[in-house]
Structure formats: C-alpha cells, structure tokens
Amino acid sequence: MIPLMHSLILATSLFIIGLFGALIRRNFLFLLLSLMVMINGALIAIVAAGAYWQQSDGQIISILVLSTAIAESCIGLALLVKMYHRRKTVNIDALSEMKG
C-alpha cells in the first residue's frame, strides 16, 4: 500500500502544475488540459484519503467528480470548436474584445 504522504505529495504536485499551467497559458486547449490536471490531483487526494481511512466514500465521490470533469471537458471542447470557427484562434485573449 502506498503511504498517504506520498499520495498527497503527488496530488499536490499535480494540482500545482495544473494551476501554473492555467495561469501561464493563453491557449484555450491548454487551459482545459491544465484544469483536468488540477482535477486529477484533487481526485488522487480524495481517493488516497478514502483508502487511508478505509472508507469507500472517497472512491464514490471521485467517480462523481470524474463524471463532472468529463462533462466540463465536453462543454469546454464544444466552446473551443465554436471559438475557433468564429475567430480562427484559440487564444483566450481574443474573447476579451468587446463589440459595440
């Protein structure tokens, strides 16, 4: 069995990598990927805590969070395709321009 501290270090590392990716990148696709890395880090922490306390609640919650993350990814990819068709770019700075 993997010790809880190792799992939490991995989860924290993944979350920080995803956070920096979300803060630094301007590409919408990489922003979505960074969010998925952050969610996976949180899921590892939830599953590790559930395994440490020998409760199956962590695994059930992780399945719910994972299904929510998949729905988020589908919506994000649909927005990405729509944005690319309208603006011919995936740069999120292009969305901040106001028309009027």
Tab-separated table of N, CA, C and O in Angstrom:
chain	number	residue	atom	x	y	z
A	1	MET	N	0.845	-1.179	0.000
A	1	MET	CA	0.000	0.000	0.000
A	1	MET	C	0.890	1.243	0.000
A	1	MET	O	1.899	1.300	0.692
A	2	ILE	N	0.487	2.219	-0.776
A	2	ILE	CA	1.240	3.461	-0.881
A	2	ILE	C	0.929	4.325	0.341
A	2	ILE	O	-0.240	4.497	0.696
A	3	PRO	N	1.945	4.862	1.005
A	3	PRO	CA	1.678	5.718	2.164
A	3	PRO	C	0.889	6.966	1.768
A	3	PRO	O	0.988	7.460	0.641
A	4	LEU	N	0.119	7.460	2.727
A	4	LEU	CA	-0.743	8.620	2.467
A	4	LEU	C	0.082	9.841	2.088
A	4	LEU	O	-0.313	10.610	1.206
A	5	MET	N	1.231	10.011	2.711
A	5	MET	CA	2.049	11.205	2.453
A	5	MET	C	2.523	11.233	0.995
A	5	MET	O	2.520	12.284	0.361
A	6	HIS	N	2.904	10.078	0.455
A	6	HIS	CA	3.351	10.033	-0.941
A	6	HIS	C	2.209	10.388	-1.890
A	6	HIS	O	2.401	11.104	-2.878
A	7	SER	N	1.029	9.893	-1.599
A	7	SER	CA	-0.127	10.203	-2.446
A	7	SER	C	-0.473	11.685	-2.388
A	7	SER	O	-0.799	12.300	-3.406
A	8	LEU	N	-0.372	12.246	-1.184
A	8	LEU	CA	-0.693	13.670	-1.059
A	8	LEU	C	0.363	14.548	-1.723
A	8	LEU	O	0.041	15.602	-2.279
A	9	ILE	N	1.612	14.111	-1.690
A	9	ILE	CA	2.664	14.865	-2.389
A	9	ILE	C	2.410	14.825	-3.895
A	9	ILE	O	2.516	15.851	-4.579
A	10	LEU	N	2.047	13.653	-4.418
A	10	LEU	CA	1.730	13.541	-5.845
A	10	LEU	C	0.522	14.401	-6.200
A	10	LEU	O	0.536	15.128	-7.211
A	11	ALA	N	-0.509	14.356	-5.365
A	11	ALA	CA	-1.719	15.142	-5.630
A	11	ALA	C	-1.421	16.636	-5.602
A	11	ALA	O	-1.880	17.385	-6.468
A	12	THR	N	-0.617	17.056	-4.632
A	12	THR	CA	-0.265	18.471	-4.542
A	12	THR	C	0.573	18.904	-5.737
A	12	THR	O	0.379	19.993	-6.287
A	13	SER	N	1.501	18.047	-6.139
A	13	SER	CA	2.335	18.374	-7.301
A	13	SER	C	1.495	18.530	-8.561
A	13	SER	O	1.685	19.483	-9.334
A	14	LEU	N	0.578	17.598	-8.766
A	14	LEU	CA	-0.287	17.691	-9.948
A	14	LEU	C	-1.145	18.953	-9.904
A	14	LEU	O	-1.328	19.631	-10.921
A	15	PHE	N	-1.660	19.270	-8.725
A	15	PHE	CA	-2.505	20.457	-8.609
A	15	PHE	C	-1.711	21.725	-8.891
A	15	PHE	O	-2.183	22.626	-9.601
A	16	ILE	N	-0.484	21.795	-8.380
A	16	ILE	CA	0.343	22.988	-8.610
A	16	ILE	C	0.746	23.098	-10.076
A	16	ILE	O	0.731	24.192	-10.652
A	17	ILE	N	1.081	21.979	-10.701
A	17	ILE	CA	1.427	22.002	-12.126
A	17	ILE	C	0.228	22.487	-12.949
A	17	ILE	O	0.364	23.319	-13.850
A	18	GLY	N	-0.948	21.983	-12.625
A	18	GLY	CA	-2.155	22.423	-13.328
A	18	GLY	C	-2.468	23.883	-13.086
A	18	GLY	O	-2.889	24.603	-13.991
A	19	LEU	N	-2.249	24.334	-11.849
A	19	LEU	CA	-2.509	25.731	-11.519
A	19	LEU	C	-1.581	26.666	-12.292
A	19	LEU	O	-2.026	27.667	-12.867
A	20	PHE	N	-0.302	26.329	-12.333
A	20	PHE	CA	0.633	27.160	-13.102
A	20	PHE	C	0.315	27.114	-14.593
A	20	PHE	O	0.418	28.130	-15.282
A	21	GLY	N	-0.086	25.958	-15.074
A	21	GLY	CA	-0.471	25.861	-16.483
A	21	GLY	C	-1.670	26.726	-16.800
A	21	GLY	O	-1.729	27.376	-17.847
A	22	ALA	N	-2.631	26.757	-15.869
A	22	ALA	CA	-3.831	27.579	-16.091
A	22	ALA	C	-3.519	29.060	-16.000
A	22	ALA	O	-4.135	29.870	-16.692
A	23	LEU	N	-2.558	29.415	-15.157
A	23	LEU	CA	-2.227	30.831	-15.010
A	23	LEU	C	-1.332	31.347	-16.126
A	23	LEU	O	-1.412	32.516	-16.508
A	24	ILE	N	-0.472	30.506	-16.658
A	24	ILE	CA	0.525	30.957	-17.634
A	24	ILE	C	-0.003	30.880	-19.059
A	24	ILE	O	0.208	31.796	-19.853
A	25	ARG	N	-0.694	29.811	-19.400
A	25	ARG	CA	-1.081	29.586	-20.788
A	25	ARG	C	-2.205	30.500	-21.226
A	25	ARG	O	-3.079	30.854	-20.448
A	26	ARG	N	-2.205	30.886	-22.487
A	26	ARG	CA	-3.263	31.685	-23.097
A	26	ARG	C	-4.045	30.882	-24.123
A	26	ARG	O	-5.008	31.375	-24.688
A	27	ASN	N	-3.635	29.648	-24.349
A	27	ASN	CA	-4.321	28.780	-25.294
A	27	ASN	C	-5.475	28.089	-24.565
A	27	ASN	O	-5.300	27.523	-23.488
A	28	PHE	N	-6.661	28.123	-25.155
A	28	PHE	CA	-7.842	27.571	-24.501
A	28	PHE	C	-7.724	26.067	-24.289
A	28	PHE	O	-8.156	25.540	-23.258
A	29	LEU	N	-7.128	25.356	-25.240
A	29	LEU	CA	-6.973	23.911	-25.119
A	29	LEU	C	-6.049	23.563	-23.956
A	29	LEU	O	-6.346	22.671	-23.152
A	30	PHE	N	-4.942	24.281	-23.831
A	30	PHE	CA	-4.030	24.020	-22.724
A	30	PHE	C	-4.638	24.436	-21.387
A	30	PHE	O	-4.324	23.843	-20.348
A	31	LEU	N	-5.516	25.429	-21.413
A	31	LEU	CA	-6.228	25.808	-20.199
A	31	LEU	C	-7.131	24.670	-19.739
A	31	LEU	O	-7.180	24.333	-18.546
A	32	LEU	N	-7.824	24.042	-20.682
A	32	LEU	CA	-8.662	22.895	-20.336
A	32	LEU	C	-7.826	21.738	-19.814
A	32	LEU	O	-8.192	21.069	-18.847
A	33	LEU	N	-6.690	21.482	-20.460
A	33	LEU	CA	-5.813	20.397	-20.002
A	33	LEU	C	-5.268	20.679	-18.608
A	33	LEU	O	-5.173	19.768	-17.775
A	34	SER	N	-4.945	21.924	-18.339
A	34	SER	CA	-4.454	22.293	-17.010
A	34	SER	C	-5.533	22.095	-15.952
A	34	SER	O	-5.250	21.640	-14.845
A	35	LEU	N	-6.763	22.424	-16.301
A	35	LEU	CA	-7.871	22.199	-15.366
A	35	LEU	C	-8.059	20.718	-15.096
A	35	LEU	O	-8.342	20.307	-13.959
A	36	MET	N	-7.891	19.900	-16.129
A	36	MET	CA	-8.019	18.447	-15.927
A	36	MET	C	-6.901	17.917	-15.038
A	36	MET	O	-7.133	17.028	-14.210
A	37	VAL	N	-5.704	18.442	-15.180
A	37	VAL	CA	-4.587	18.024	-14.321
A	37	VAL	C	-4.886	18.410	-12.872
A	37	VAL	O	-4.646	17.626	-11.940
A	38	MET	N	-5.454	19.608	-12.669
A	38	MET	CA	-5.813	20.038	-11.316
A	38	MET	C	-6.896	19.134	-10.729
A	38	MET	O	-6.813	18.743	-9.554
A	39	ILE	N	-7.873	18.778	-11.516
A	39	ILE	CA	-8.950	17.907	-11.026
A	39	ILE	C	-8.402	16.523	-10.701
A	39	ILE	O	-8.772	15.909	-9.691
A	40	ASN	N	-7.497	16.017	-11.525
A	40	ASN	CA	-6.908	14.708	-11.243
A	40	ASN	C	-6.085	14.736	-9.963
A	40	ASN	O	-6.069	13.753	-9.218
A	41	GLY	N	-5.406	15.835	-9.697
A	41	GLY	CA	-4.678	15.967	-8.438
A	41	GLY	C	-5.621	15.908	-7.247
A	41	GLY	O	-5.341	15.236	-6.244
A	42	ALA	N	-6.741	16.595	-7.356
A	42	ALA	CA	-7.727	16.560	-6.271
A	42	ALA	C	-8.325	15.165	-6.113
A	42	ALA	O	-8.553	14.701	-4.988
A	43	LEU	N	-8.542	14.488	-7.237
A	43	LEU	CA	-9.101	13.130	-7.165
A	43	LEU	C	-8.140	12.167	-6.484
A	43	LEU	O	-8.556	11.301	-5.705
A	44	ILE	N	-6.857	12.299	-6.773
A	44	ILE	CA	-5.866	11.423	-6.130
A	44	ILE	C	-5.879	11.653	-4.621
A	44	ILE	O	-5.820	10.698	-3.841
A	45	ALA	N	-5.994	12.907	-4.211
A	45	ALA	CA	-6.047	13.200	-2.776
A	45	ALA	C	-7.297	12.607	-2.136
A	45	ALA	O	-7.231	12.045	-1.036
A	46	ILE	N	-8.423	12.699	-2.822
A	46	ILE	CA	-9.678	12.155	-2.270
A	46	ILE	C	-9.607	10.639	-2.151
A	46	ILE	O	-9.968	10.054	-1.129
A	47	VAL	N	-9.107	9.974	-3.197
A	47	VAL	CA	-9.015	8.513	-3.167
A	47	VAL	C	-7.998	8.058	-2.124
A	47	VAL	O	-8.224	7.075	-1.396
A	48	ALA	N	-6.889	8.762	-2.020
A	48	ALA	CA	-5.864	8.393	-1.040
A	48	ALA	C	-6.389	8.550	0.385
A	48	ALA	O	-6.147	7.690	1.238
A	49	ALA	N	-7.116	9.628	0.633
A	49	ALA	CA	-7.689	9.819	1.966
A	49	ALA	C	-8.729	8.751	2.271
A	49	ALA	O	-8.780	8.233	3.394
A	50	GLY	N	-9.535	8.410	1.285
A	50	GLY	CA	-10.518	7.347	1.483
A	50	GLY	C	-9.874	6.005	1.745
A	50	GLY	O	-10.332	5.224	2.590
A	51	ALA	N	-8.790	5.720	1.047
A	51	ALA	CA	-8.077	4.458	1.268
A	51	ALA	C	-7.380	4.453	2.622
A	51	ALA	O	-7.299	3.418	3.283
A	52	TYR	N	-6.885	5.606	3.046
A	52	TYR	CA	-6.199	5.679	4.342
A	52	TYR	C	-7.169	5.400	5.489
A	52	TYR	O	-6.840	4.693	6.435
A	53	TRP	N	-8.365	5.957	5.411
A	53	TRP	CA	-9.356	5.745	6.462
A	53	TRP	C	-10.239	4.534	6.178
A	53	TRP	O	-11.224	4.311	6.881
A	54	GLN	N	-9.924	3.798	5.132
A	54	GLN	CA	-10.622	2.574	4.754
A	54	GLN	C	-12.122	2.817	4.596
A	54	GLN	O	-12.949	2.047	5.089
A	55	GLN	N	-12.439	3.885	3.908
A	55	GLN	CA	-13.824	4.225	3.597
A	55	GLN	C	-13.984	4.236	2.085
A	55	GLN	O	-13.108	4.695	1.365
A	56	SER	N	-15.076	3.746	1.610
A	56	SER	CA	-15.309	3.747	0.159
A	56	SER	C	-15.937	5.056	-0.317
A	56	SER	O	-16.165	5.224	-1.513
A	57	ASP	N	-16.212	5.960	0.589
A	57	ASP	CA	-16.812	7.238	0.210
A	57	ASP	C	-15.914	8.038	-0.731
A	57	ASP	O	-16.397	8.701	-1.637
A	58	GLY	N	-14.610	7.963	-0.511
A	58	GLY	CA	-13.677	8.689	-1.361
A	58	GLY	C	-13.723	8.221	-2.801
A	58	GLY	O	-13.658	9.032	-3.732
A	59	GLN	N	-13.866	6.928	-2.986
A	59	GLN	CA	-13.938	6.395	-4.347
A	59	GLN	C	-15.253	6.782	-5.016
A	59	GLN	O	-15.287	7.092	-6.204
A	60	ILE	N	-16.327	6.789	-4.255
A	60	ILE	CA	-17.633	7.169	-4.817
A	60	ILE	C	-17.625	8.650	-5.196
A	60	ILE	O	-18.079	9.021	-6.283
A	61	ILE	N	-17.090	9.468	-4.320
A	61	ILE	CA	-17.005	10.906	-4.620
A	61	ILE	C	-16.110	11.144	-5.823
A	61	ILE	O	-16.398	11.983	-6.678
A	62	SER	N	-15.022	10.375	-5.932
A	62	SER	CA	-14.120	10.571	-7.065
A	62	SER	C	-14.791	10.208	-8.385
A	62	SER	O	-14.547	10.850	-9.403
A	63	ILE	N	-15.652	9.200	-8.369
A	63	ILE	CA	-16.386	8.854	-9.596
A	63	ILE	C	-17.336	9.982	-9.984
A	63	ILE	O	-17.445	10.349	-11.161
A	64	LEU	N	-18.000	10.573	-9.001
A	64	LEU	CA	-18.898	11.695	-9.285
A	64	LEU	C	-18.127	12.904	-9.815
A	64	LEU	O	-18.541	13.564	-10.762
A	65	VAL	N	-16.991	13.192	-9.186
A	65	VAL	CA	-16.178	14.334	-9.627
A	65	VAL	C	-15.616	14.069	-11.019
A	65	VAL	O	-15.562	14.975	-11.862
A	66	LEU	N	-15.216	12.842	-11.275
A	66	LEU	CA	-14.678	12.499	-12.597
A	66	LEU	C	-15.740	12.648	-13.677
A	66	LEU	O	-15.455	13.173	-14.762
A	67	SER	N	-16.963	12.226	-13.394
A	67	SER	CA	-18.029	12.390	-14.399
A	67	SER	C	-18.344	13.868	-14.620
A	67	SER	O	-18.623	14.288	-15.746
A	68	THR	N	-18.266	14.666	-13.569
A	68	THR	CA	-18.456	16.103	-13.726
A	68	THR	C	-17.331	16.714	-14.544
A	68	THR	O	-17.550	17.583	-15.393
A	69	ALA	N	-16.102	16.242	-14.322
A	69	ALA	CA	-14.965	16.754	-15.080
A	69	ALA	C	-15.071	16.394	-16.560
A	69	ALA	O	-14.697	17.189	-17.431
A	70	ILE	N	-15.586	15.218	-16.833
A	70	ILE	CA	-15.771	14.816	-18.234
A	70	ILE	C	-16.813	15.711	-18.901
A	70	ILE	O	-16.627	16.145	-20.042
A	71	ALA	N	-17.891	16.007	-18.194
A	71	ALA	CA	-18.906	16.917	-18.744
A	71	ALA	C	-18.318	18.305	-18.969
A	71	ALA	O	-18.590	18.943	-19.994
A	72	GLU	N	-17.497	18.753	-18.029
A	72	GLU	CA	-16.841	20.053	-18.178
A	72	GLU	C	-15.936	20.065	-19.407
A	72	GLU	O	-15.910	21.036	-20.161
A	73	SER	N	-15.221	18.973	-19.619
A	73	SER	CA	-14.337	18.900	-20.777
A	73	SER	C	-15.118	18.918	-22.081
A	73	SER	O	-14.701	19.566	-23.049
A	74	CYS	N	-16.235	18.220	-22.109
A	74	CYS	CA	-17.056	18.209	-23.325
A	74	CYS	C	-17.572	19.609	-23.645
A	74	CYS	O	-17.540	20.045	-24.800
A	75	ILE	N	-18.041	20.308	-22.621
A	75	ILE	CA	-18.535	21.671	-22.835
A	75	ILE	C	-17.393	22.592	-23.250
A	75	ILE	O	-17.534	23.412	-24.157
A	76	GLY	N	-16.251	22.434	-22.609
A	76	GLY	CA	-15.098	23.254	-22.969
A	76	GLY	C	-14.622	23.003	-24.386
A	76	GLY	O	-14.286	23.947	-25.114
A	77	LEU	N	-14.602	21.748	-24.806
A	77	LEU	CA	-14.188	21.454	-26.176
A	77	LEU	C	-15.210	21.977	-27.184
A	77	LEU	O	-14.840	22.437	-28.267
A	78	ALA	N	-16.494	21.922	-26.841
A	78	ALA	CA	-17.517	22.492	-27.729
A	78	ALA	C	-17.324	24.002	-27.860
A	78	ALA	O	-17.425	24.560	-28.958
A	79	LEU	N	-17.018	24.661	-26.746
A	79	LEU	CA	-16.739	26.102	-26.807
A	79	LEU	C	-15.484	26.394	-27.609
A	79	LEU	O	-15.407	27.381	-28.345
A	80	LEU	N	-14.489	25.528	-27.476
A	80	LEU	CA	-13.250	25.692	-28.231
A	80	LEU	C	-13.496	25.604	-29.730
A	80	LEU	O	-13.000	26.438	-30.506
A	81	VAL	N	-14.278	24.633	-30.145
A	81	VAL	CA	-14.589	24.483	-31.570
A	81	VAL	C	-15.382	25.687	-32.074
A	81	VAL	O	-15.101	26.226	-33.154
A	82	LYS	N	-16.356	26.128	-31.284
A	82	LYS	CA	-17.151	27.290	-31.673
A	82	LYS	C	-16.284	28.546	-31.766
A	82	LYS	O	-16.402	29.346	-32.704
A	83	MET	N	-15.374	28.720	-30.798
A	83	MET	CA	-14.485	29.884	-30.814
A	83	MET	C	-13.541	29.834	-32.011
A	83	MET	O	-13.279	30.858	-32.650
A	84	TYR	N	-13.064	28.647	-32.339
A	84	TYR	CA	-12.156	28.536	-33.474
A	84	TYR	C	-12.877	28.842	-34.781
A	84	TYR	O	-12.305	29.473	-35.673
A	85	HIS	N	-14.124	28.410	-34.905
A	85	HIS	CA	-14.868	28.696	-36.134
A	85	HIS	C	-15.172	30.193	-36.282
A	85	HIS	O	-15.177	30.714	-37.379
A	86	ARG	N	-15.411	30.873	-35.177
A	86	ARG	CA	-15.733	32.304	-35.243
A	86	ARG	C	-14.502	33.183	-35.386
A	86	ARG	O	-14.469	34.124	-36.157
A	87	ARG	N	-13.457	32.909	-34.594
A	87	ARG	CA	-12.312	33.815	-34.518
A	87	ARG	C	-11.060	33.289	-35.193
A	87	ARG	O	-10.069	34.004	-35.296
A	88	LYS	N	-11.037	32.011	-35.568
A	88	LYS	CA	-9.864	31.359	-36.170
A	88	LYS	C	-8.654	31.392	-35.241
A	88	LYS	O	-7.517	31.407	-35.677
A	89	THR	N	-8.896	31.406	-33.960
A	89	THR	CA	-7.828	31.343	-32.977
A	89	THR	C	-8.364	30.655	-31.724
A	89	THR	O	-9.574	30.604	-31.497
A	90	VAL	N	-7.437	30.128	-30.923
A	90	VAL	CA	-7.822	29.519	-29.649
A	90	VAL	C	-7.225	30.303	-28.478
A	90	VAL	O	-7.183	29.826	-27.358
A	91	ASN	N	-6.763	31.518	-28.762
A	91	ASN	CA	-6.210	32.386	-27.734
A	91	ASN	C	-7.349	32.988	-26.920
A	91	ASN	O	-8.267	33.587	-27.469
A	92	ILE	N	-7.287	32.855	-25.604
A	92	ILE	CA	-8.395	33.340	-24.780
A	92	ILE	C	-8.408	34.854	-24.663
A	92	ILE	O	-9.409	35.425	-24.266
A	93	ASP	N	-7.315	35.522	-25.021
A	93	ASP	CA	-7.312	36.981	-25.011
A	93	ASP	C	-8.220	37.538	-26.111
A	93	ASP	O	-8.681	38.676	-26.010
A	94	ALA	N	-8.467	36.751	-27.146
A	94	ALA	CA	-9.356	37.206	-28.224
A	94	ALA	C	-10.794	37.317	-27.749
A	94	ALA	O	-11.598	38.010	-28.359
A	95	LEU	N	-11.135	36.655	-26.651
A	95	LEU	CA	-12.502	36.712	-26.136
A	95	LEU	C	-12.776	37.985	-25.353
A	95	LEU	O	-13.925	38.320	-25.105
A	96	SER	N	-11.733	38.683	-24.954
A	96	SER	CA	-11.940	39.861	-24.114
A	96	SER	C	-12.275	41.112	-24.912
A	96	SER	O	-12.547	42.146	-24.325
A	97	GLU	N	-12.259	41.029	-26.224
A	97	GLU	CA	-12.582	42.181	-27.035
A	97	GLU	C	-14.086	42.395	-27.055
A	97	GLU	O	-14.850	41.476	-27.276
A	98	MET	N	-14.506	43.643	-26.846
A	98	MET	CA	-15.927	43.947	-26.834
A	98	MET	C	-16.319	44.573	-28.168
A	98	MET	O	-15.561	45.325	-28.766
A	99	LYS	N	-17.477	44.252	-28.596
A	99	LYS	CA	-18.002	44.844	-29.821
A	99	LYS	C	-19.107	45.816	-29.459
A	99	LYS	O	-19.864	45.607	-28.538
A	100	GLY	N	-19.213	46.885	-30.200
A	100	GLY	CA	-20.306	47.785	-29.903
A	100	GLY	C	-20.115	49.131	-30.517
A	100	GLY	O	-19.242	49.478	-31.199
